[in-house]
Tab-separated table of C-alpha atoms in Angstrom:
chain	number	residue	atom	x	y	z
A	277	MET	CA	-107.399	39.321	-57.500
A	278	HIS	CA	-103.575	38.725	-57.506
A	279	VAL	CA	-101.406	40.317	-55.402
A	280	SER	CA	-97.639	39.654	-56.423
A	281	GLN	CA	-94.797	40.344	-54.062
A	282	ASP	CA	-91.765	42.412	-55.538
A	283	GLN	CA	-88.418	41.111	-56.351
A	284	PRO	CA	-85.790	42.710	-53.722
A	285	SER	CA	-84.660	46.022	-54.980
A	286	GLY	CA	-82.548	45.913	-58.005
A	287	GLY	CA	-84.912	44.607	-60.956
A	288	THR	CA	-87.495	42.264	-62.083
A	289	GLU	CA	-87.254	38.842	-63.109
A	290	PRO	CA	-86.822	38.269	-66.741
A	291	GLU	CA	-89.526	36.815	-69.215
A	292	PRO	CA	-89.127	33.058	-69.763
A	293	ALA	CA	-87.327	32.211	-73.191
A	294	GLY	CA	-89.696	31.973	-76.024
A	295	ARG	CA	-92.605	33.704	-74.041
A	296	THR	CA	-93.801	37.342	-74.801
A	297	PRO	CA	-94.448	39.724	-71.888
A	298	ARG	CA	-98.054	40.011	-70.824
A	299	SER	CA	-99.017	43.492	-71.295
A	300	LEU	CA	-101.288	45.074	-68.786
A	301	TYR	CA	-103.846	48.157	-68.450
A	302	VAL	CA	-102.558	50.530	-66.027
A	303	PRO	CA	-104.490	53.471	-64.734
A	304	VAL	CA	-102.845	56.620	-64.890
A	305	ARG	CA	-103.858	60.036	-64.118
A	306	ARG	CA	-103.048	63.370	-65.712
A	307	GLY	CA	-100.860	65.752	-63.595
A	308	PRO	CA	-98.569	68.806	-64.101
A	309	ALA	CA	-95.943	66.802	-65.121
A	310	GLY	CA	-97.699	64.737	-67.524
A	311	THR	CA	-99.165	61.415	-67.574
A	312	VAL	CA	-98.410	59.518	-63.990
A	313	LEU	CA	-99.329	56.126	-62.532
A	314	ARG	CA	-101.845	56.071	-60.088
A	315	LEU	CA	-100.938	54.016	-56.918
A	316	TRP	CA	-103.254	52.431	-54.345
A	317	ARG	CA	-102.867	50.992	-51.100
A	318	THR	CA	-103.561	47.639	-49.738
A	319	PRO	CA	-106.143	47.182	-46.811
A	320	PHE	CA	-102.554	46.755	-44.569
A	321	GLY	CA	-101.312	50.379	-45.937
A	322	THR	CA	-98.886	48.894	-48.169
A	323	ARG	CA	-98.431	50.743	-51.582
A	324	THR	CA	-99.403	48.979	-54.479
A	325	ALA	CA	-99.344	49.510	-58.145
A	326	VAL	CA	-102.413	48.011	-59.814
A	327	ALA	CA	-103.195	46.718	-63.346
A	328	PHE	CA	-105.727	44.823	-65.130
A	329	THR	CA	-105.552	42.170	-67.902
A	330	SER	CA	-108.034	44.119	-70.123
A	331	ASP	CA	-109.509	47.637	-70.722
A	332	ARG	CA	-112.916	45.977	-70.253
A	333	ARG	CA	-111.877	44.888	-66.524
A	334	LEU	CA	-110.253	48.332	-65.767
A	335	ARG	CA	-113.312	50.138	-66.699
A	336	SER	CA	-115.856	47.657	-64.972
A	337	VAL	CA	-113.636	48.511	-61.621
A	338	LEU	CA	-112.567	52.260	-62.162
A	339	GLY	CA	-115.238	53.890	-64.519
A	340	PRO	CA	-115.539	54.344	-68.207
A	341	CYS	CA	-113.765	57.680	-67.614
A	342	GLN	CA	-110.478	56.185	-66.066
A	343	PRO	CA	-107.179	57.038	-68.298
A	344	TRP	CA	-104.926	54.084	-68.885
A	345	ILE	CA	-102.060	53.089	-70.432
A	346	ARG	CA	-100.523	49.655	-71.521
A	347	LEU	CA	-97.255	48.443	-70.006
A	348	SER	CA	-95.842	45.308	-69.619
A	349	GLU	CA	-95.234	43.940	-66.011
A	350	ALA	CA	-91.599	44.603	-65.914
A	351	ALA	CA	-91.973	47.978	-67.074
A	352	LEU	CA	-94.568	48.744	-64.790
A	353	ARG	CA	-92.564	47.251	-61.727
A	354	GLY	CA	-89.785	49.489	-62.897
A	355	MET	CA	-91.636	52.498	-62.879
A	356	ALA	CA	-93.744	51.919	-59.486
A	357	GLU	CA	-90.846	50.545	-57.482
A	358	PRO	CA	-88.842	53.789	-57.187
A	359	LEU	CA	-91.789	55.030	-55.888
A	360	GLY	CA	-92.472	52.929	-52.925
A	361	ALA	CA	-95.124	50.482	-54.626
A	362	ARG	CA	-93.303	46.856	-54.052
A	363	HIS	CA	-96.176	45.273	-54.731
A	364	LEU	CA	-98.633	44.655	-57.951
A	365	THR	CA	-102.329	44.016	-57.750
A	366	VAL	CA	-103.681	42.389	-60.980
A	367	ASP	CA	-107.515	42.509	-61.659
A	368	PRO	CA	-108.573	43.908	-58.428
A	369	LEU	CA	-112.545	43.679	-57.721
A	370	LEU	CA	-112.986	46.494	-55.691
A	371	THR	CA	-111.492	49.879	-55.152
A	372	ALA	CA	-112.374	52.675	-52.521
A	373	ARG	CA	-114.550	55.136	-53.773
A	374	PRO	CA	-113.199	58.687	-54.583
A	375	PRO	CA	-113.644	61.621	-52.457
A	376	ALA	CA	-117.462	63.202	-52.813
A	377	ALA	CA	-115.846	66.492	-53.986
A	378	TRP	CA	-113.769	64.714	-56.763
A	379	SER	CA	-115.769	64.816	-60.250
A	380	GLY	CA	-113.607	62.860	-62.228
A	381	THR	CA	-111.921	65.842	-64.032
A	382	ALA	CA	-109.886	68.818	-63.038
A	383	SER	CA	-112.617	71.080	-64.859
A	384	GLY	CA	-115.450	69.773	-62.776
A	385	VAL	CA	-117.238	68.690	-66.126
A	386	PRO	CA	-117.832	65.124	-66.172
A	387	CYS	CA	-116.198	62.957	-68.652
A	388	ALA	CA	-117.459	61.031	-71.608
A	389	PRO	CA	-116.562	57.172	-72.169
A	390	ARG	CA	-113.821	56.855	-74.446
A	391	ALA	CA	-114.820	55.481	-77.720
A	392	THR	CA	-111.182	54.810	-78.912
A	393	ARG	CA	-108.187	53.428	-76.939
A	394	PRO	CA	-105.974	55.965	-75.742
A	395	GLN	CA	-102.244	56.088	-77.083
A	396	PRO	CA	-99.329	55.106	-75.141
A	397	ALA	CA	-97.500	57.740	-73.096
A	398	GLY	CA	-94.791	59.385	-75.645
A	399	THR	CA	-96.603	58.921	-79.066
A	400	ALA	CA	-98.779	61.430	-80.745
């Protein structure tokens, strides 16, 4: 697990010249306003964005029904910082279990594992 300190408010470091920004698998949830980032708290109570380096790692920690999108690290930090998440945790090994009453879907029907990769937000 890697926890990275955020830059001071106002931006992120640019990627080194000639290097492609790494693409991360970011857990999201569906809300009334559309797709929303899922944020966590560190053991010390600090808000953190969470991302994974592969969809396989994401599914092994959060389960096969967890929706996700792919974002660059800079895009994720840019979205999470205004929400108070100034840390980024990459490839966490453990997470807290959801409350017992939570079934994984709003309708209460268990989800089926995704056979195909979901499309990024904003594409059809």
